[in-house]
Amino acid sequence: MDKNPPKEKPWQAVRTEAVESLLVELGVIDSARVDEIVRHYEEKVGPKGGARVVARAWVDPDFKQRLLADGLAACAELGLGGPETEKLHVVENSATVHNAVVCTLCSCYPWPILGVPPAWYKSSAYRSRMVREPRALLGEMGLTLDPSVEVRVWDSVSEIRYLVLPERPAGTESCSEEQLAALVTRDSMIGVAKVTV
Ligand code: FE
């Protein structure tokens, strides 16, 4: 008996492959193009893009103004953009306001800026509790906010995606833009964490 039998594929993968092969057979899609798109999201797109945007906004006040006015146009200045995001609304955290992003309906997310959403972002627990009890949920996720801080929750839809501009942490005055970008995490741009040094 084979000691290492091949692992069974999850049903989602089997179904996706079946649908893909049917669409290829019907001439609706091209396999090579599908592979290219998957590779693009797996290898080239990720939260590092968003981190570059945040770091630039921290060091360049004019860029920050443009980013808050028109998120997509400002991201395009850094070469970021693509499908799945028609309008990007950037919301800024401060000492008195904390923003967090959710998609209550499904999993809308700024793919070209942050890459593929984490599994918990798509969970029904996150999607419902972020609206009902954001403070408690954030606390459970490791972010305890002072009661005086106002929490604003933004519900993404397919037309409008949100990006949180986290607060620049204290003690980073001498950091370069590149060093700052390395501090920015995906979770801080969803609004479930702060950027720390
Ligand atoms: Fe959605």
mmCIF file with all atom_site columns, C-alpha atoms and ligand atoms in Angstrom:
data_model
loop_
_atom_site.group_PDB
_atom_site.id
_atom_site.type_symbol
_atom_site.label_atom_id
_atom_site.label_alt_id
_atom_site.label_comp_id
_atom_site.label_asym_id
_atom_site.label_entity_id
_atom_site.label_seq_id
_atom_site.pdbx_PDB_ins_code
_atom_site.Cartn_x
_atom_site.Cartn_y
_atom_site.Cartn_z
_atom_site.occupancy
_atom_site.B_iso_or_equiv
_atom_site.pdbx_formal_charge
_atom_site.auth_seq_id
_atom_site.auth_comp_id
_atom_site.auth_asym_id
_atom_site.auth_atom_id
_atom_site.pdbx_PDB_model_num
ATOM   1   C  CA . MET A 1 1   ? 0.000   0.000  0.000   1.00 0.00 ? 1   MET A CA 1
ATOM   2   C  CA . ASP A 1 2   ? 1.172   3.484  -0.795  1.00 0.00 ? 2   ASP A CA 1
ATOM   3   C  CA . LYS A 1 3   ? 2.325   5.065  2.458   1.00 0.00 ? 3   LYS A CA 1
ATOM   4   C  CA . ASN A 1 4   ? 1.752   8.559  1.124   1.00 0.00 ? 4   ASN A CA 1
ATOM   5   C  CA . PRO A 1 5   ? -1.466  8.507  -0.862  1.00 0.00 ? 5   PRO A CA 1
ATOM   6   C  CA . PRO A 1 6   ? -2.173  11.768 -2.659  1.00 0.00 ? 6   PRO A CA 1
ATOM   7   C  CA . LYS A 1 7   ? -4.284  14.100 -0.543  1.00 0.00 ? 7   LYS A CA 1
ATOM   8   C  CA . GLU A 1 8   ? -7.868  14.393 -1.639  1.00 0.00 ? 8   GLU A CA 1
ATOM   9   C  CA . LYS A 1 9   ? -8.625  17.775 -3.116  1.00 0.00 ? 9   LYS A CA 1
ATOM   10  C  CA . PRO A 1 10  ? -11.182 19.940 -1.350  1.00 0.00 ? 10  PRO A CA 1
ATOM   11  C  CA . TRP A 1 11  ? -14.563 19.929 -3.105  1.00 0.00 ? 11  TRP A CA 1
ATOM   12  C  CA . GLN A 1 12  ? -14.213 23.628 -3.888  1.00 0.00 ? 12  GLN A CA 1
ATOM   13  C  CA . ALA A 1 13  ? -11.082 22.925 -5.950  1.00 0.00 ? 13  ALA A CA 1
ATOM   14  C  CA . VAL A 1 14  ? -12.733 20.039 -7.780  1.00 0.00 ? 14  VAL A CA 1
ATOM   15  C  CA . ARG A 1 15  ? -15.790 22.131 -8.586  1.00 0.00 ? 15  ARG A CA 1
ATOM   16  C  CA . THR A 1 16  ? -13.682 25.096 -9.736  1.00 0.00 ? 16  THR A CA 1
ATOM   17  C  CA . GLU A 1 17  ? -11.626 22.871 -12.032 1.00 0.00 ? 17  GLU A CA 1
ATOM   18  C  CA . ALA A 1 18  ? -14.793 21.319 -13.488 1.00 0.00 ? 18  ALA A CA 1
ATOM   19  C  CA . VAL A 1 19  ? -16.315 24.741 -14.176 1.00 0.00 ? 19  VAL A CA 1
ATOM   20  C  CA . GLU A 1 20  ? -13.042 25.983 -15.658 1.00 0.00 ? 20  GLU A CA 1
ATOM   21  C  CA . SER A 1 21  ? -12.721 23.005 -18.014 1.00 0.00 ? 21  SER A CA 1
ATOM   22  C  CA . LEU A 1 22  ? -16.309 23.468 -19.208 1.00 0.00 ? 22  LEU A CA 1
ATOM   23  C  CA . LEU A 1 23  ? -15.747 27.172 -19.866 1.00 0.00 ? 23  LEU A CA 1
ATOM   24  C  CA . VAL A 1 24  ? -12.510 26.392 -21.729 1.00 0.00 ? 24  VAL A CA 1
ATOM   25  C  CA . GLU A 1 25  ? -14.318 23.763 -23.804 1.00 0.00 ? 25  GLU A CA 1
ATOM   26  C  CA . LEU A 1 26  ? -17.043 26.255 -24.672 1.00 0.00 ? 26  LEU A CA 1
ATOM   27  C  CA . GLY A 1 27  ? -14.410 28.817 -25.643 1.00 0.00 ? 27  GLY A CA 1
ATOM   28  C  CA . VAL A 1 28  ? -15.597 31.312 -23.013 1.00 0.00 ? 28  VAL A CA 1
ATOM   29  C  CA . ILE A 1 29  ? -12.248 31.572 -21.236 1.00 0.00 ? 29  ILE A CA 1
ATOM   30  C  CA . ASP A 1 30  ? -8.638  30.800 -21.976 1.00 0.00 ? 30  ASP A CA 1
ATOM   31  C  CA . SER A 1 31  ? -6.766  28.573 -19.480 1.00 0.00 ? 31  SER A CA 1
ATOM   32  C  CA . ALA A 1 32  ? -3.496  30.459 -19.842 1.00 0.00 ? 32  ALA A CA 1
ATOM   33  C  CA . ARG A 1 33  ? -5.252  33.731 -19.014 1.00 0.00 ? 33  ARG A CA 1
ATOM   34  C  CA . VAL A 1 34  ? -6.829  32.184 -15.899 1.00 0.00 ? 34  VAL A CA 1
ATOM   35  C  CA . ASP A 1 35  ? -3.414  30.920 -14.742 1.00 0.00 ? 35  ASP A CA 1
ATOM   36  C  CA . GLU A 1 36  ? -1.971  34.364 -15.345 1.00 0.00 ? 36  GLU A CA 1
ATOM   37  C  CA . ILE A 1 37  ? -4.633  36.041 -13.192 1.00 0.00 ? 37  ILE A CA 1
ATOM   38  C  CA . VAL A 1 38  ? -4.200  33.510 -10.358 1.00 0.00 ? 38  VAL A CA 1
ATOM   39  C  CA . ARG A 1 39  ? -0.410  33.953 -10.448 1.00 0.00 ? 39  ARG A CA 1
ATOM   40  C  CA . HIS A 1 40  ? -0.833  37.727 -10.426 1.00 0.00 ? 40  HIS A CA 1
ATOM   41  C  CA . TYR A 1 41  ? -2.855  37.632 -7.195  1.00 0.00 ? 41  TYR A CA 1
ATOM   42  C  CA . GLU A 1 42  ? -0.696  34.958 -5.570  1.00 0.00 ? 42  GLU A CA 1
ATOM   43  C  CA . GLU A 1 43  ? 2.685   36.477 -6.340  1.00 0.00 ? 43  GLU A CA 1
ATOM   44  C  CA . LYS A 1 44  ? 2.449   40.116 -7.322  1.00 0.00 ? 44  LYS A CA 1
ATOM   45  C  CA . VAL A 1 45  ? -0.451  41.595 -5.380  1.00 0.00 ? 45  VAL A CA 1
ATOM   46  C  CA . GLY A 1 46  ? -0.443  41.743 -1.601  1.00 0.00 ? 46  GLY A CA 1
ATOM   47  C  CA . PRO A 1 47  ? -0.566  43.996 1.435   1.00 0.00 ? 47  PRO A CA 1
ATOM   48  C  CA . LYS A 1 48  ? 2.913   45.345 0.616   1.00 0.00 ? 48  LYS A CA 1
ATOM   49  C  CA . GLY A 1 49  ? 1.238   47.574 -1.986  1.00 0.00 ? 49  GLY A CA 1
ATOM   50  C  CA . GLY A 1 50  ? -1.042  49.074 0.627   1.00 0.00 ? 50  GLY A CA 1
ATOM   51  C  CA . ALA A 1 51  ? 1.893   49.480 3.019   1.00 0.00 ? 51  ALA A CA 1
ATOM   52  C  CA . ARG A 1 52  ? 3.716   51.582 0.394   1.00 0.00 ? 52  ARG A CA 1
ATOM   53  C  CA . VAL A 1 53  ? 0.636   53.786 0.080   1.00 0.00 ? 53  VAL A CA 1
ATOM   54  C  CA . VAL A 1 54  ? 0.398   54.299 3.851   1.00 0.00 ? 54  VAL A CA 1
ATOM   55  C  CA . ALA A 1 55  ? 4.118   55.060 4.235   1.00 0.00 ? 55  ALA A CA 1
ATOM   56  C  CA . ARG A 1 56  ? 3.964   57.601 1.416   1.00 0.00 ? 56  ARG A CA 1
ATOM   57  C  CA . ALA A 1 57  ? 0.958   59.284 3.046   1.00 0.00 ? 57  ALA A CA 1
ATOM   58  C  CA . TRP A 1 58  ? 2.866   59.508 6.339   1.00 0.00 ? 58  TRP A CA 1
ATOM   59  C  CA . VAL A 1 59  ? 5.857   61.261 4.799   1.00 0.00 ? 59  VAL A CA 1
ATOM   60  C  CA . ASP A 1 60  ? 4.147   63.336 2.093   1.00 0.00 ? 60  ASP A CA 1
ATOM   61  C  CA . PRO A 1 61  ? 1.217   65.523 3.257   1.00 0.00 ? 61  PRO A CA 1
ATOM   62  C  CA . ASP A 1 62  ? 0.272   66.484 -0.315  1.00 0.00 ? 62  ASP A CA 1
ATOM   63  C  CA . PHE A 1 63  ? 0.059   62.801 -1.295  1.00 0.00 ? 63  PHE A CA 1
ATOM   64  C  CA . LYS A 1 64  ? -2.064  62.169 1.800   1.00 0.00 ? 64  LYS A CA 1
ATOM   65  C  CA . GLN A 1 65  ? -4.516  64.883 0.753   1.00 0.00 ? 65  GLN A CA 1
ATOM   66  C  CA . ARG A 1 66  ? -4.777  63.366 -2.718  1.00 0.00 ? 66  ARG A CA 1
ATOM   67  C  CA . LEU A 1 67  ? -5.196  59.894 -1.213  1.00 0.00 ? 67  LEU A CA 1
ATOM   68  C  CA . LEU A 1 68  ? -8.069  61.007 1.026   1.00 0.00 ? 68  LEU A CA 1
ATOM   69  C  CA . ALA A 1 69  ? -9.703  62.863 -1.870  1.00 0.00 ? 69  ALA A CA 1
ATOM   70  C  CA . ASP A 1 70  ? -9.425  60.058 -4.449  1.00 0.00 ? 70  ASP A CA 1
ATOM   71  C  CA . GLY A 1 71  ? -7.891  56.816 -3.244  1.00 0.00 ? 71  GLY A CA 1
ATOM   72  C  CA . LEU A 1 72  ? -7.629  55.085 -6.588  1.00 0.00 ? 72  LEU A CA 1
ATOM   73  C  CA . ALA A 1 73  ? -5.992  58.024 -8.351  1.00 0.00 ? 73  ALA A CA 1
ATOM   74  C  CA . ALA A 1 74  ? -3.392  58.347 -5.583  1.00 0.00 ? 74  ALA A CA 1
ATOM   75  C  CA . CYS A 1 75  ? -2.683  54.585 -5.593  1.00 0.00 ? 75  CYS A CA 1
ATOM   76  C  CA . ALA A 1 76  ? -2.235  54.751 -9.362  1.00 0.00 ? 76  ALA A CA 1
ATOM   77  C  CA . GLU A 1 77  ? 0.603   57.234 -8.758  1.00 0.00 ? 77  GLU A CA 1
ATOM   78  C  CA . LEU A 1 78  ? 2.431   54.308 -7.086  1.00 0.00 ? 78  LEU A CA 1
ATOM   79  C  CA . GLY A 1 79  ? 1.535   51.926 -9.896  1.00 0.00 ? 79  GLY A CA 1
ATOM   80  C  CA . LEU A 1 80  ? -1.228  50.196 -7.939  1.00 0.00 ? 80  LEU A CA 1
ATOM   81  C  CA . GLY A 1 81  ? -4.648  49.404 -9.302  1.00 0.00 ? 81  GLY A CA 1
ATOM   82  C  CA . GLY A 1 82  ? -6.600  46.890 -11.281 1.00 0.00 ? 82  GLY A CA 1
ATOM   83  C  CA . PRO A 1 83  ? -9.917  45.112 -11.385 1.00 0.00 ? 83  PRO A CA 1
ATOM   84  C  CA . GLU A 1 84  ? -12.196 44.541 -8.371  1.00 0.00 ? 84  GLU A CA 1
ATOM   85  C  CA . THR A 1 85  ? -11.989 48.136 -7.167  1.00 0.00 ? 85  THR A CA 1
ATOM   86  C  CA . GLU A 1 86  ? -13.938 50.940 -8.850  1.00 0.00 ? 86  GLU A CA 1
ATOM   87  C  CA . LYS A 1 87  ? -13.765 53.422 -6.020  1.00 0.00 ? 87  LYS A CA 1
ATOM   88  C  CA . LEU A 1 88  ? -11.392 53.393 -3.078  1.00 0.00 ? 88  LEU A CA 1
ATOM   89  C  CA . HIS A 1 89  ? -12.350 55.438 -0.047  1.00 0.00 ? 89  HIS A CA 1
ATOM   90  C  CA . VAL A 1 90  ? -9.455  55.956 2.366   1.00 0.00 ? 90  VAL A CA 1
ATOM   91  C  CA . VAL A 1 91  ? -10.381 56.594 5.996   1.00 0.00 ? 91  VAL A CA 1
ATOM   92  C  CA . GLU A 1 92  ? -7.855  58.066 8.398   1.00 0.00 ? 92  GLU A CA 1
ATOM   93  C  CA . ASN A 1 93  ? -7.343  56.958 11.979  1.00 0.00 ? 93  ASN A CA 1
ATOM   94  C  CA . SER A 1 94  ? -6.471  59.514 14.629  1.00 0.00 ? 94  SER A CA 1
ATOM   95  C  CA . ALA A 1 95  ? -6.129  59.735 18.388  1.00 0.00 ? 95  ALA A CA 1
ATOM   96  C  CA . THR A 1 96  ? -9.916  60.179 18.619  1.00 0.00 ? 96  THR A CA 1
ATOM   97  C  CA . VAL A 1 97  ? -11.292 58.140 15.694  1.00 0.00 ? 97  VAL A CA 1
ATOM   98  C  CA . HIS A 1 98  ? -10.671 54.497 14.805  1.00 0.00 ? 98  HIS A CA 1
ATOM   99  C  CA . ASN A 1 99  ? -11.906 53.097 11.489  1.00 0.00 ? 99  ASN A CA 1
ATOM   100 C  CA . ALA A 1 100 ? -12.501 49.443 10.654  1.00 0.00 ? 100 ALA A CA 1
ATOM   101 C  CA . VAL A 1 101 ? -13.652 47.777 7.445   1.00 0.00 ? 101 VAL A CA 1
ATOM   102 C  CA . VAL A 1 102 ? -16.044 44.916 6.860   1.00 0.00 ? 102 VAL A CA 1
ATOM   103 C  CA . CYS A 1 103 ? -18.206 43.544 4.066   1.00 0.00 ? 103 CYS A CA 1
ATOM   104 C  CA . THR A 1 104 ? -21.441 42.442 5.726   1.00 0.00 ? 104 THR A CA 1
ATOM   105 C  CA . LEU A 1 105 ? -22.814 40.909 2.530   1.00 0.00 ? 105 LEU A CA 1
ATOM   106 C  CA . CYS A 1 106 ? -19.865 38.843 1.305   1.00 0.00 ? 106 CYS A CA 1
ATOM   107 C  CA . SER A 1 107 ? -16.155 39.666 1.170   1.00 0.00 ? 107 SER A CA 1
ATOM   108 C  CA . CYS A 1 108 ? -15.621 42.908 -0.812  1.00 0.00 ? 108 CYS A CA 1
ATOM   109 C  CA . TYR A 1 109 ? -12.050 44.030 -0.260  1.00 0.00 ? 109 TYR A CA 1
ATOM   110 C  CA . PRO A 1 110 ? -9.541  46.276 -2.063  1.00 0.00 ? 110 PRO A CA 1
ATOM   111 C  CA . TRP A 1 111 ? -7.768  43.427 -3.868  1.00 0.00 ? 111 TRP A CA 1
ATOM   112 C  CA . PRO A 1 112 ? -5.356  45.468 -5.990  1.00 0.00 ? 112 PRO A CA 1
ATOM   113 C  CA . ILE A 1 113 ? -4.105  47.312 -2.892  1.00 0.00 ? 113 ILE A CA 1
ATOM   114 C  CA . LEU A 1 114 ? -4.168  44.589 -0.209  1.00 0.00 ? 114 LEU A CA 1
ATOM   115 C  CA . GLY A 1 115 ? -4.180  41.315 -2.136  1.00 0.00 ? 115 GLY A CA 1
ATOM   116 C  CA . VAL A 1 116 ? -6.395  38.394 -1.211  1.00 0.00 ? 116 VAL A CA 1
ATOM   117 C  CA . PRO A 1 117 ? -8.550  38.878 1.930   1.00 0.00 ? 117 PRO A CA 1
ATOM   118 C  CA . PRO A 1 118 ? -7.789  36.770 5.006   1.00 0.00 ? 118 PRO A CA 1
ATOM   119 C  CA . ALA A 1 119 ? -10.186 33.883 5.754   1.00 0.00 ? 119 ALA A CA 1
ATOM   120 C  CA . TRP A 1 120 ? -11.546 35.528 8.908   1.00 0.00 ? 120 TRP A CA 1
ATOM   121 C  CA . TYR A 1 121 ? -12.604 38.588 6.900   1.00 0.00 ? 121 TYR A CA 1
ATOM   122 C  CA . LYS A 1 122 ? -15.048 36.339 5.038   1.00 0.00 ? 122 LYS A CA 1
ATOM   123 C  CA . SER A 1 123 ? -16.378 34.583 8.143   1.00 0.00 ? 123 SER A CA 1
ATOM   124 C  CA . SER A 1 124 ? -19.962 35.248 9.217   1.00 0.00 ? 124 SER A CA 1
ATOM   125 C  CA . ALA A 1 125 ? -18.781 35.911 12.777  1.00 0.00 ? 125 ALA A CA 1
ATOM   126 C  CA . TYR A 1 126 ? -16.555 38.802 11.679  1.00 0.00 ? 126 TYR A CA 1
ATOM   127 C  CA . ARG A 1 127 ? -19.115 40.160 9.217   1.00 0.00 ? 127 ARG A CA 1
ATOM   128 C  CA . SER A 1 128 ? -21.917 40.312 11.763  1.00 0.00 ? 128 SER A CA 1
ATOM   129 C  CA . ARG A 1 129 ? -20.040 41.165 14.940  1.00 0.00 ? 129 ARG A CA 1
ATOM   130 C  CA . MET A 1 130 ? -18.023 43.994 13.403  1.00 0.00 ? 130 MET A CA 1
ATOM   131 C  CA . VAL A 1 131 ? -21.327 45.791 12.933  1.00 0.00 ? 131 VAL A CA 1
ATOM   132 C  CA . ARG A 1 132 ? -23.093 44.736 16.135  1.00 0.00 ? 132 ARG A CA 1
ATOM   133 C  CA . GLU A 1 133 ? -20.253 45.001 18.620  1.00 0.00 ? 133 GLU A CA 1
ATOM   134 C  CA . PRO A 1 134 ? -17.094 46.308 16.968  1.00 0.00 ? 134 PRO A CA 1
ATOM   135 C  CA . ARG A 1 135 ? -15.386 47.286 20.206  1.00 0.00 ? 135 ARG A CA 1
ATOM   136 C  CA . ALA A 1 136 ? -15.803 43.836 21.745  1.00 0.00 ? 136 ALA A CA 1
ATOM   137 C  CA . LEU A 1 137 ? -14.697 42.110 18.556  1.00 0.00 ? 137 LEU A CA 1
ATOM   138 C  CA . LEU A 1 138 ? -11.650 44.353 18.155  1.00 0.00 ? 138 LEU A CA 1
ATOM   139 C  CA . GLY A 1 139 ? -10.765 43.631 21.792  1.00 0.00 ? 139 GLY A CA 1
ATOM   140 C  CA . GLU A 1 140 ? -10.900 39.895 21.114  1.00 0.00 ? 140 GLU A CA 1
ATOM   141 C  CA . MET A 1 141 ? -8.689  40.422 18.078  1.00 0.00 ? 141 MET A CA 1
ATOM   142 C  CA . GLY A 1 142 ? -6.120  42.108 20.306  1.00 0.00 ? 142 GLY A CA 1
ATOM   143 C  CA . LEU A 1 143 ? -6.998  45.760 19.837  1.00 0.00 ? 143 LEU A CA 1
ATOM   144 C  CA . THR A 1 144 ? -8.404  47.373 22.950  1.00 0.00 ? 144 THR A CA 1
ATOM   145 C  CA . LEU A 1 145 ? -9.530  50.923 22.311  1.00 0.00 ? 145 LEU A CA 1
ATOM   146 C  CA . ASP A 1 146 ? -10.010 53.612 24.910  1.00 0.00 ? 146 ASP A CA 1
ATOM   147 C  CA . PRO A 1 147 ? -13.752 54.222 25.517  1.00 0.00 ? 147 PRO A CA 1
ATOM   148 C  CA . SER A 1 148 ? -13.230 57.844 24.435  1.00 0.00 ? 148 SER A CA 1
ATOM   149 C  CA . VAL A 1 149 ? -12.190 56.758 20.922  1.00 0.00 ? 149 VAL A CA 1
ATOM   150 C  CA . GLU A 1 150 ? -15.019 56.815 18.389  1.00 0.00 ? 150 GLU A CA 1
ATOM   151 C  CA . VAL A 1 151 ? -15.239 53.611 16.313  1.00 0.00 ? 151 VAL A CA 1
ATOM   152 C  CA . ARG A 1 152 ? -16.414 53.962 12.723  1.00 0.00 ? 152 ARG A CA 1
ATOM   153 C  CA . VAL A 1 153 ? -17.238 50.811 10.766  1.00 0.00 ? 153 VAL A CA 1
ATOM   154 C  CA . TRP A 1 154 ? -17.309 50.949 6.978   1.00 0.00 ? 154 TRP A CA 1
ATOM   155 C  CA . ASP A 1 155 ? -19.344 48.401 5.057   1.00 0.00 ? 155 ASP A CA 1
ATOM   156 C  CA . SER A 1 156 ? -17.720 47.589 1.701   1.00 0.00 ? 156 SER A CA 1
ATOM   157 C  CA . VAL A 1 157 ? -19.785 46.935 -1.395  1.00 0.00 ? 157 VAL A CA 1
ATOM   158 C  CA . SER A 1 158 ? -18.701 45.939 -4.866  1.00 0.00 ? 158 SER A CA 1
ATOM   159 C  CA . GLU A 1 159 ? -18.582 49.572 -6.026  1.00 0.00 ? 159 GLU A CA 1
ATOM   160 C  CA . ILE A 1 160 ? -16.815 51.086 -3.006  1.00 0.00 ? 160 ILE A CA 1
ATOM   161 C  CA . ARG A 1 161 ? -13.900 49.504 -1.158  1.00 0.00 ? 161 ARG A CA 1
ATOM   162 C  CA . TYR A 1 162 ? -12.228 50.970 1.923   1.00 0.00 ? 162 TYR A CA 1
ATOM   163 C  CA . LEU A 1 163 ? -8.658  51.276 3.100   1.00 0.00 ? 163 LEU A CA 1
ATOM   164 C  CA . VAL A 1 164 ? -7.737  52.383 6.609   1.00 0.00 ? 164 VAL A CA 1
ATOM   165 C  CA . LEU A 1 165 ? -4.892  54.858 6.891   1.00 0.00 ? 165 LEU A CA 1
ATOM   166 C  CA . PRO A 1 166 ? -3.482  53.882 10.289  1.00 0.00 ? 166 PRO A CA 1
ATOM   167 C  CA . GLU A 1 167 ? -1.785  56.317 12.652  1.00 0.00 ? 167 GLU A CA 1
ATOM   168 C  CA . ARG A 1 168 ? 1.941   56.655 12.304  1.00 0.00 ? 168 ARG A CA 1
ATOM   169 C  CA . PRO A 1 169 ? 3.458   55.234 15.478  1.00 0.00 ? 169 PRO A CA 1
ATOM   170 C  CA . ALA A 1 170 ? 5.448   57.491 17.805  1.00 0.00 ? 170 ALA A CA 1
ATOM   171 C  CA . GLY A 1 171 ? 9.200   57.094 17.694  1.00 0.00 ? 171 GLY A CA 1
ATOM   172 C  CA . THR A 1 172 ? 9.400   56.701 13.917  1.00 0.00 ? 172 THR A CA 1
ATOM   173 C  CA . GLU A 1 173 ? 10.455  60.285 13.162  1.00 0.00 ? 173 GLU A CA 1
ATOM   174 C  CA . SER A 1 174 ? 13.831  59.222 11.805  1.00 0.00 ? 174 SER A CA 1
ATOM   175 C  CA . CYS A 1 175 ? 12.538  56.253 9.757   1.00 0.00 ? 175 CYS A CA 1
ATOM   176 C  CA . SER A 1 176 ? 12.772  56.275 5.987   1.00 0.00 ? 176 SER A CA 1
ATOM   177 C  CA . GLU A 1 177 ? 9.693   55.721 3.849   1.00 0.00 ? 177 GLU A CA 1
ATOM   178 C  CA . GLU A 1 178 ? 10.878  52.174 3.185   1.00 0.00 ? 178 GLU A CA 1
ATOM   179 C  CA . GLN A 1 179 ? 11.369  51.441 6.873   1.00 0.00 ? 179 GLN A CA 1
ATOM   180 C  CA . LEU A 1 180 ? 7.900   52.820 7.603   1.00 0.00 ? 180 LEU A CA 1
ATOM   181 C  CA . ALA A 1 181 ? 6.336   50.636 4.907   1.00 0.00 ? 181 ALA A CA 1
ATOM   182 C  CA . ALA A 1 182 ? 7.894   47.574 6.546   1.00 0.00 ? 182 ALA A CA 1
ATOM   183 C  CA . LEU A 1 183 ? 6.003   48.368 9.763   1.00 0.00 ? 183 LEU A CA 1
ATOM   184 C  CA . VAL A 1 184 ? 2.561   48.561 8.148   1.00 0.00 ? 184 VAL A CA 1
ATOM   185 C  CA . THR A 1 185 ? 0.554   45.347 8.414   1.00 0.00 ? 185 THR A CA 1
ATOM   186 C  CA . ARG A 1 186 ? -2.439  44.117 6.450   1.00 0.00 ? 186 ARG A CA 1
ATOM   187 C  CA . ASP A 1 187 ? -4.548  44.056 9.625   1.00 0.00 ? 187 ASP A CA 1
ATOM   188 C  CA . SER A 1 188 ? -3.773  47.706 10.372  1.00 0.00 ? 188 SER A CA 1
ATOM   189 C  CA . MET A 1 189 ? -5.144  48.654 6.943   1.00 0.00 ? 189 MET A CA 1
ATOM   190 C  CA . ILE A 1 190 ? -8.371  46.702 7.609   1.00 0.00 ? 190 ILE A CA 1
ATOM   191 C  CA . GLY A 1 191 ? -8.576  48.446 10.975  1.00 0.00 ? 191 GLY A CA 1
ATOM   192 C  CA . VAL A 1 192 ? -8.290  45.467 13.315  1.00 0.00 ? 192 VAL A CA 1
ATOM   193 C  CA . ALA A 1 193 ? -4.815  46.379 14.568  1.00 0.00 ? 193 ALA A CA 1
ATOM   194 C  CA . LYS A 1 194 ? -2.580  49.386 15.061  1.00 0.00 ? 194 LYS A CA 1
ATOM   195 C  CA . VAL A 1 195 ? 0.861   49.865 13.586  1.00 0.00 ? 195 VAL A CA 1
ATOM   196 C  CA . THR A 1 196 ? 3.506   49.369 16.232  1.00 0.00 ? 196 THR A CA 1
ATOM   197 C  CA . VAL A 1 197 ? 7.270   49.638 16.278  1.00 0.00 ? 197 VAL A CA 1
HETATM 198 FE FE . FE  B 2 .   ? -18.823 41.825 -0.609  1.00 0.00 ? 1   FE  B FE 1
#
